[in-house]
PDB file of C-alpha atoms in Angstrom:
ATOM      1  CA  MET A  17       7.502 -25.813   0.698  1.00  0.00           C
ATOM      2  CA  ASP A  18      10.018 -27.966  -0.158  1.00  0.00           C
ATOM      3  CA  GLY A  19       7.387 -29.130  -3.053  1.00  0.00           C
ATOM      4  CA  ARG A  20       4.073 -28.918  -0.021  1.00  0.00           C
ATOM      5  CA  VAL A  21       1.323 -26.690  -1.610  1.00  0.00           C
ATOM      6  CA  VAL A  22       0.293 -24.787   2.028  1.00  0.00           C
ATOM      7  CA  THR A  23      -2.836 -23.038   2.558  1.00  0.00           C
ATOM      8  CA  GLU A  24      -2.547 -22.455   6.323  1.00  0.00           C
ATOM      9  CA  MET A  25      -1.677 -19.824   8.402  1.00  0.00           C
ATOM     10  CA  GLY A  26       1.194 -20.165  11.045  1.00  0.00           C
ATOM     11  CA  VAL A  27       3.082 -21.860   9.259  1.00  0.00           C
ATOM     12  CA  LEU A  28       6.836 -21.583  10.348  1.00  0.00           C
ATOM     13  CA  ILE A  29       9.714 -22.764   8.206  1.00  0.00           C
ATOM     14  CA  ASP A  30      13.843 -22.414   9.351  1.00  0.00           C
ATOM     15  CA  PRO A  31      15.186 -20.225   6.236  1.00  0.00           C
ATOM     16  CA  ALA A  32      18.387 -22.207   6.748  1.00  0.00           C
ATOM     17  CA  ALA A  33      15.884 -26.094   5.998  1.00  0.00           C
ATOM     18  CA  ASN A  34      13.180 -25.038   3.697  1.00  0.00           C
ATOM     19  CA  GLN A  35      12.930 -23.537   0.291  1.00  0.00           C
ATOM     20  CA  VAL A  36       9.932 -21.545  -0.329  1.00  0.00           C
ATOM     21  CA  LYS A  37       8.471 -20.491  -3.668  1.00  0.00           C
ATOM     22  CA  VAL A  38       5.230 -17.978  -4.671  1.00  0.00           C
ATOM     23  CA  ASP A  39       3.579 -18.232  -7.912  1.00  0.00           C
ATOM     24  CA  GLY A  40       7.045 -20.325  -9.039  1.00  0.00           C
ATOM     25  CA  ARG A  41       9.543 -17.888  -8.064  1.00  0.00           C
ATOM     26  CA  LEU A  42      11.925 -18.911  -4.565  1.00  0.00           C
ATOM     27  CA  VAL A  43      11.339 -16.426  -2.174  1.00  0.00           C
ATOM     28  CA  GLN A  44      14.961 -15.936   0.069  1.00  0.00           C
ATOM     29  CA  ALA A  45      14.628 -13.901   3.742  1.00  0.00           C
ATOM     30  CA  PRO A  46      17.255 -11.037   3.835  1.00  0.00           C
ATOM     31  CA  GLU A  47      20.249 -11.582   5.352  1.00  0.00           C
ATOM     32  CA  SER A  48      20.379  -8.378   6.711  1.00  0.00           C
ATOM     33  CA  PHE A  49      17.016  -5.490   7.676  1.00  0.00           C
ATOM     34  CA  SER A  50      17.675  -1.860   7.463  1.00  0.00           C
ATOM     35  CA  TYR A  51      16.545   0.003   9.649  1.00  0.00           C
ATOM     36  CA  TYR A  52      16.889   5.284   9.159  1.00  0.00           C
ATOM     37  CA  VAL A  53      14.672   7.848  11.295  1.00  0.00           C
ATOM     38  CA  LEU A  54      12.986  10.583   8.931  1.00  0.00           C
ATOM     39  CA  ASP A  55      12.539  13.923  10.178  1.00  0.00           C
ATOM     40  CA  LYS A  56       8.915  13.868   8.040  1.00  0.00           C
ATOM     41  CA  PRO A  57       8.045  17.370   6.921  1.00  0.00           C
ATOM     42  CA  ARG A  58       4.580  18.600   7.470  1.00  0.00           C
ATOM     43  CA  HIS A  59       1.974  17.895   3.665  1.00  0.00           C
ATOM     44  CA  VAL A  60       4.008  14.672   3.639  1.00  0.00           C
ATOM     45  CA  VAL A  61       1.902  11.494   3.487  1.00  0.00           C
ATOM     46  CA  CYS A  62       2.898   8.503   5.975  1.00  0.00           C
ATOM     47  CA  THR A  63       2.545   6.100   2.090  1.00  0.00           C
ATOM     48  CA  LEU A  64       4.828   5.291  -0.701  1.00  0.00           C
ATOM     49  CA  ALA A  65       2.311   6.161  -3.306  1.00  0.00           C
ATOM     50  CA  ASP A  66      -0.539   8.330  -3.137  1.00  0.00           C
ATOM     51  CA  PRO A  67      -3.646   8.487  -5.075  1.00  0.00           C
ATOM     52  CA  GLN A  68      -4.165  12.132  -4.958  1.00  0.00           C
ATOM     53  CA  GLY A  69      -0.665  13.310  -5.935  1.00  0.00           C
ATOM     54  CA  ARG A  70       0.621  14.996  -3.379  1.00  0.00           C
ATOM     55  CA  ALA A  71       4.360  14.233  -1.321  1.00  0.00           C
ATOM     56  CA  THR A  72       5.141  10.758  -0.095  1.00  0.00           C
ATOM     57  CA  VAL A  73       7.648   9.650   2.291  1.00  0.00           C
ATOM     58  CA  ARG A  74       9.192   7.370  -0.426  1.00  0.00           C
ATOM     59  CA  ASP A  75       9.754  11.156  -2.246  1.00  0.00           C
ATOM     60  CA  LEU A  76      12.578  11.508   0.481  1.00  0.00           C
ATOM     61  CA  ILE A  77      13.812   7.978   0.416  1.00  0.00           C
ATOM     62  CA  PRO A  78      16.500   8.156  -1.461  1.00  0.00           C
ATOM     63  CA  ALA A  79      17.092   5.497  -4.354  1.00  0.00           C
ATOM     64  CA  GLU A  80      19.991   3.477  -2.602  1.00  0.00           C
ATOM     65  CA  VAL A  81      18.490   2.936   0.703  1.00  0.00           C
ATOM     66  CA  GLY A  82      15.790   0.620  -0.830  1.00  0.00           C
ATOM     67  CA  ARG A  83      12.155  -0.335  -0.313  1.00  0.00           C
ATOM     68  CA  VAL A  84      12.081   0.378   2.935  1.00  0.00           C
ATOM     69  CA  TYR A  85       8.126   1.525   4.884  1.00  0.00           C
ATOM     70  CA  PRO A  86       6.775   3.586   7.485  1.00  0.00           C
ATOM     71  CA  VAL A  87       6.528   1.885  11.196  1.00  0.00           C
ATOM     72  CA  GLY A  88       2.933   3.155  11.319  1.00  0.00           C
ATOM     73  CA  ARG A  89       1.812   6.452  10.510  1.00  0.00           C
ATOM     74  CA  LEU A  90       1.926  10.136  10.874  1.00  0.00           C
ATOM     75  CA  ASP A  91      -0.802  13.071   9.965  1.00  0.00           C
ATOM     76  CA  TYR A  92       0.047  14.378   7.237  1.00  0.00           C
ATOM     77  CA  ASP A  93      -0.107  18.033   9.189  1.00  0.00           C
ATOM     78  CA  ALA A  94       2.277  16.397  11.142  1.00  0.00           C
ATOM     79  CA  GLU A  95       5.365  16.413  11.436  1.00  0.00           C
ATOM     80  CA  GLY A  96       8.722  14.759  13.153  1.00  0.00           C
ATOM     81  CA  VAL A  97       9.631  11.324  13.861  1.00  0.00           C
ATOM     82  CA  LEU A  98       9.535   8.577  11.347  1.00  0.00           C
ATOM     83  CA  LEU A  99      10.992   5.060  11.826  1.00  0.00           C
ATOM     84  CA  LEU A 100      11.414   3.421   8.324  1.00  0.00           C
ATOM     85  CA  THR A 101      12.636  -0.306   7.807  1.00  0.00           C
ATOM     86  CA  ASP A 102      12.167  -4.215   5.894  1.00  0.00           C
ATOM     87  CA  ASP A 103      11.896  -5.618   8.561  1.00  0.00           C
ATOM     88  CA  GLY A 104       8.477  -5.630  10.019  1.00  0.00           C
ATOM     89  CA  ASP A 105       8.529  -8.458  12.727  1.00  0.00           C
ATOM     90  CA  LEU A 106       9.840  -5.086  14.316  1.00  0.00           C
ATOM     91  CA  ALA A 107       7.098  -3.105  12.455  1.00  0.00           C
ATOM     92  CA  HIS A 108       4.161  -5.269  13.955  1.00  0.00           C
ATOM     93  CA  GLN A 109       5.638  -4.768  17.497  1.00  0.00           C
ATOM     94  CA  LEU A 110       6.682  -1.336  17.675  1.00  0.00           C
ATOM     95  CA  MET A 111       3.037  -0.400  16.673  1.00  0.00           C
ATOM     96  CA  HIS A 112       1.023  -3.207  17.975  1.00  0.00           C
ATOM     97  CA  PRO A 113      -1.182  -1.327  21.553  1.00  0.00           C
ATOM     98  CA  ARG A 114      -0.094  -4.618  22.713  1.00  0.00           C
ATOM     99  CA  PHE A 115       3.395  -3.619  22.658  1.00  0.00           C
ATOM    100  CA  GLY A 116       2.746  -0.974  24.383  1.00  0.00           C
ATOM    101  CA  VAL A 117       5.740   1.606  22.389  1.00  0.00           C
ATOM    102  CA  GLU A 118       6.398   4.886  23.999  1.00  0.00           C
ATOM    103  CA  ARG A 119       5.601   7.461  20.929  1.00  0.00           C
ATOM    104  CA  THR A 120       6.406  11.654  23.051  1.00  0.00           C
ATOM    105  CA  TYR A 121       4.957  14.653  20.827  1.00  0.00           C
ATOM    106  CA  HIS A 122       4.715  17.809  21.186  1.00  0.00           C
ATOM    107  CA  ALA A 123       1.631  19.729  20.553  1.00  0.00           C
ATOM    108  CA  LYS A 124       1.283  23.543  20.255  1.00  0.00           C
ATOM    109  CA  VAL A 125      -2.656  23.980  21.538  1.00  0.00           C
ATOM    110  CA  LYS A 126      -5.226  26.091  21.141  1.00  0.00           C
ATOM    111  CA  GLY A 127      -5.764  28.841  23.937  1.00  0.00           C
ATOM    112  CA  ARG A 128      -4.113  29.349  27.566  1.00  0.00           C
ATOM    113  CA  ILE A 129      -4.144  25.541  29.001  1.00  0.00           C
ATOM    114  CA  GLU A 130      -4.276  25.005  33.044  1.00  0.00           C
ATOM    115  CA  ASP A 131      -3.024  21.696  35.424  1.00  0.00           C
ATOM    116  CA  ARG A 132      -6.968  21.256  35.140  1.00  0.00           C
ATOM    117  CA  ALA A 133      -6.814  20.530  31.186  1.00  0.00           C
ATOM    118  CA  LEU A 134      -3.259  17.929  31.968  1.00  0.00           C
ATOM    119  CA  GLU A 135      -4.055  16.643  34.435  1.00  0.00           C
ATOM    120  CA  ARG A 136      -7.727  15.490  32.555  1.00  0.00           C
ATOM    121  CA  LEU A 137      -4.984  14.165  29.835  1.00  0.00           C
ATOM    122  CA  ARG A 138      -3.151  11.931  32.452  1.00  0.00           C
ATOM    123  CA  THR A 139      -5.632  10.964  33.322  1.00  0.00           C
ATOM    124  CA  GLY A 140      -7.734   9.739  31.036  1.00  0.00           C
ATOM    125  CA  VAL A 141     -11.058  11.221  28.637  1.00  0.00           C
ATOM    126  CA  TYR A 142     -13.088  10.042  26.286  1.00  0.00           C
ATOM    127  CA  LEU A 143     -13.126   9.464  23.272  1.00  0.00           C
ATOM    128  CA  GLU A 144     -15.045   7.534  20.772  1.00  0.00           C
ATOM    129  CA  ASP A 145     -13.675   4.432  20.599  1.00  0.00           C
ATOM    130  CA  GLY A 146     -13.185   4.633  24.231  1.00  0.00           C
ATOM    131  CA  ARG A 147     -11.205   6.153  26.832  1.00  0.00           C
ATOM    132  CA  ALA A 148      -7.457   7.237  26.495  1.00  0.00           C
ATOM    133  CA  GLN A 149      -5.018   8.464  28.318  1.00  0.00           C
ATOM    134  CA  ALA A 150      -1.192  10.049  28.066  1.00  0.00           C
ATOM    135  CA  GLU A 151       1.986   8.178  29.965  1.00  0.00           C
ATOM    136  CA  ASP A 152       3.058  11.964  30.514  1.00  0.00           C
ATOM    137  CA  VAL A 153       1.795  15.477  29.983  1.00  0.00           C
ATOM    138  CA  ARG A 154       4.296  18.295  30.491  1.00  0.00           C
ATOM    139  CA  PHE A 155       3.466  22.517  29.834  1.00  0.00           C
ATOM    140  CA  LEU A 156       6.400  23.692  28.205  1.00  0.00           C
ATOM    141  CA  ARG A 157       5.998  27.164  27.534  1.00  0.00           C
ATOM    142  CA  ARG A 158       2.476  29.501  26.769  1.00  0.00           C
ATOM    143  CA  THR A 159       1.851  32.978  24.770  1.00  0.00           C
ATOM    144  CA  SER A 160      -1.128  35.058  25.550  1.00  0.00           C
ATOM    145  CA  GLU A 161      -3.242  32.955  22.760  1.00  0.00           C
ATOM    146  CA  ASN A 162      -2.067  29.491  22.387  1.00  0.00           C
ATOM    147  CA  SER A 163       0.126  26.812  24.989  1.00  0.00           C
ATOM    148  CA  TRP A 164       3.571  24.059  24.200  1.00  0.00           C
ATOM    149  CA  ILE A 165       2.876  20.893  25.476  1.00  0.00           C
ATOM    150  CA  THR A 166       3.864  17.486  25.885  1.00  0.00           C
ATOM    151  CA  LEU A 167       2.488  14.436  26.305  1.00  0.00           C
ATOM    152  CA  THR A 168       3.981  10.702  25.474  1.00  0.00           C
ATOM    153  CA  LEU A 169       1.548   7.791  24.757  1.00  0.00           C
ATOM    154  CA  ARG A 170       1.770   4.326  24.300  1.00  0.00           C
ATOM    155  CA  GLU A 171      -1.099   3.255  22.094  1.00  0.00           C
ATOM    156  CA  GLY A 172      -1.605   5.222  18.590  1.00  0.00           C
ATOM    157  CA  ARG A 173      -5.015   5.511  17.624  1.00  0.00           C
ATOM    158  CA  GLN A 174      -5.087   7.056  14.730  1.00  0.00           C
ATOM    159  CA  HIS A 175      -5.051  11.144  15.784  1.00  0.00           C
ATOM    160  CA  GLU A 176      -5.596  10.351  18.880  1.00  0.00           C
ATOM    161  CA  VAL A 177      -3.150  13.416  20.548  1.00  0.00           C
ATOM    162  CA  LYS A 178      -5.229  15.924  19.085  1.00  0.00           C
ATOM    163  CA  ARG A 179      -9.172  13.324  19.392  1.00  0.00           C
ATOM    164  CA  MET A 180      -7.652  13.706  23.388  1.00  0.00           C
ATOM    165  CA  CYS A 181      -6.712  17.144  23.208  1.00  0.00           C
ATOM    166  CA  LEU A 182     -10.152  18.172  21.625  1.00  0.00           C
ATOM    167  CA  ALA A 183     -11.042  16.377  24.122  1.00  0.00           C
ATOM    168  CA  ALA A 184      -9.808  18.776  26.864  1.00  0.00           C
ATOM    169  CA  GLY A 185     -10.760  21.885  25.806  1.00  0.00           C
ATOM    170  CA  HIS A 186      -7.726  22.616  23.605  1.00  0.00           C
ATOM    171  CA  PRO A 187      -7.815  22.217  19.722  1.00  0.00           C
ATOM    172  CA  VAL A 188      -3.816  21.336  18.161  1.00  0.00           C
ATOM    173  CA  GLN A 189      -2.746  23.119  16.089  1.00  0.00           C
ATOM    174  CA  LYS A 190       0.748  22.103  15.680  1.00  0.00           C
ATOM    175  CA  LEU A 191       2.017  18.956  16.031  1.00  0.00           C
ATOM    176  CA  ARG A 192       5.077  17.124  16.436  1.00  0.00           C
ATOM    177  CA  ARG A 193       6.643  13.453  17.059  1.00  0.00           C
ATOM    178  CA  VAL A 194       9.855  14.128  18.974  1.00  0.00           C
ATOM    179  CA  SER A 195      10.197  10.521  19.862  1.00  0.00           C
ATOM    180  CA  TYR A 196       9.647   6.424  19.278  1.00  0.00           C
ATOM    181  CA  ALA A 197      10.454   4.919  20.965  1.00  0.00           C
ATOM    182  CA  GLY A 198      13.399   6.712  21.776  1.00  0.00           C
ATOM    183  CA  ILE A 199      14.587   7.264  19.237  1.00  0.00           C
ATOM    184  CA  GLY A 200      14.696  11.029  18.736  1.00  0.00           C
ATOM    185  CA  LEU A 201      15.520  12.753  15.319  1.00  0.00           C
ATOM    186  CA  ALA A 202      19.184  14.537  16.934  1.00  0.00           C
ATOM    187  CA  GLY A 203      21.458  15.030  13.535  1.00  0.00           C
ATOM    188  CA  ILE A 204      19.024  15.577  10.957  1.00  0.00           C
ATOM    189  CA  SER A 205      17.018  18.298   9.963  1.00  0.00           C
ATOM    190  CA  PRO A 206      12.925  17.835   8.275  1.00  0.00           C
ATOM    191  CA  GLY A 207      13.229  15.784   5.229  1.00  0.00           C
ATOM    192  CA  GLU A 208      16.225  14.116   6.194  1.00  0.00           C
ATOM    193  CA  LEU A 209      16.844  10.652   6.731  1.00  0.00           C
ATOM    194  CA  ARG A 210      19.756   8.792   8.959  1.00  0.00           C
ATOM    195  CA  ARG A 211      20.439   4.902   8.699  1.00  0.00           C
ATOM    196  CA  LEU A 212      20.461   3.734  13.367  1.00  0.00           C
ATOM    197  CA  THR A 213      22.922   2.536  14.588  1.00  0.00           C
ATOM    198  CA  SER A 214      23.054  -0.627  16.831  1.00  0.00           C
ATOM    199  CA  PRO A 215      22.876   0.270  20.020  1.00  0.00           C
ATOM    200  CA  GLU A 216      19.561   1.897  18.059  1.00  0.00           C
ATOM    201  CA  ILE A 217      18.707  -0.295  17.256  1.00  0.00           C
ATOM    202  CA  ALA A 218      19.110  -2.144  20.514  1.00  0.00           C
ATOM    203  CA  GLN A 219      16.150   0.072  22.283  1.00  0.00           C
ATOM    204  CA  LEU A 220      13.591  -0.783  19.548  1.00  0.00           C
ATOM    205  CA  ARG A 221      13.779  -4.633  20.755  1.00  0.00           C
ATOM    206  CA  ARG A 222      14.807  -2.947  23.665  1.00  0.00           C
ATOM    207  CA  ALA A 223      11.353  -0.470  23.972  1.00  0.00           C
ATOM    208  CA  VAL A 224       8.995  -3.427  22.923  1.00  0.00           C
ATOM    209  CA  ARG A 225      10.460  -5.635  24.776  1.00  0.00           C
ATOM    210  CA  GLU A 226      10.392  -3.481  28.346  1.00  0.00           C
ATOM    211  CA  GLY A 227       6.586  -2.015  26.328  1.00  0.00           C
ATOM    212  CA  ALA A 228       5.003  -5.695  26.684  1.00  0.00           C
ATOM    213  CA  GLY A 229       5.793  -5.921  30.171  1.00  0.00           C
ATOM    214  CA  LYS A 230       3.976  -3.368  31.147  1.00  0.00           C
ATOM    215  CA  PRO A 231       1.264  -3.184  33.488  1.00  0.00           C
ATOM    216  CA  ARG A 232      -1.989  -1.417  31.296  1.00  0.00           C
ATOM    217  CA  ALA A 233      -3.860   1.681  33.557  1.00  0.00           C
TER     218      ALA A 233
END
């Protein structure tokens, strides 16, 4: 940085006053960031490359969008809201449990779920990595063989909805994320993406601030 080799972590710089080079090449901070929401279909991997040759979200991103990255993961067999951005700081905050950003899902579960199971999800079930609970759980509808519920979570652990429902006695058969930090899928179909509006970007930042200030159970 400015002719000095930096080896320590967490060094702050002023992009207007400092020059940073990596391997002799000048690193320029982007003038602006891009923010999108994708309606991820099932059987698409939330990475930009897959060694198994499966379809990835990169296959759904038009070339003119440029390099944007998934905010967190959505299971291979799940679908719905996937945020994409090149704003690494905001992406980290949206994903990190400390900020408690809400994710809302619709889950089709096996069996006729009753109030007792919903209450278990609401008050907490014990998983191999600790206790997990939903911020909100509601019954949507049922058939003779399965039920639809909606859950809102704040932690974002791996396979969390599936593991919670299994612990409550109702394995997930289908999972769709319908909202992340208040951003939904209005106006797009599976496999499509759209650029977020300025109010929606402000909503993401507000969700981080509000989530960080919300007490944990």
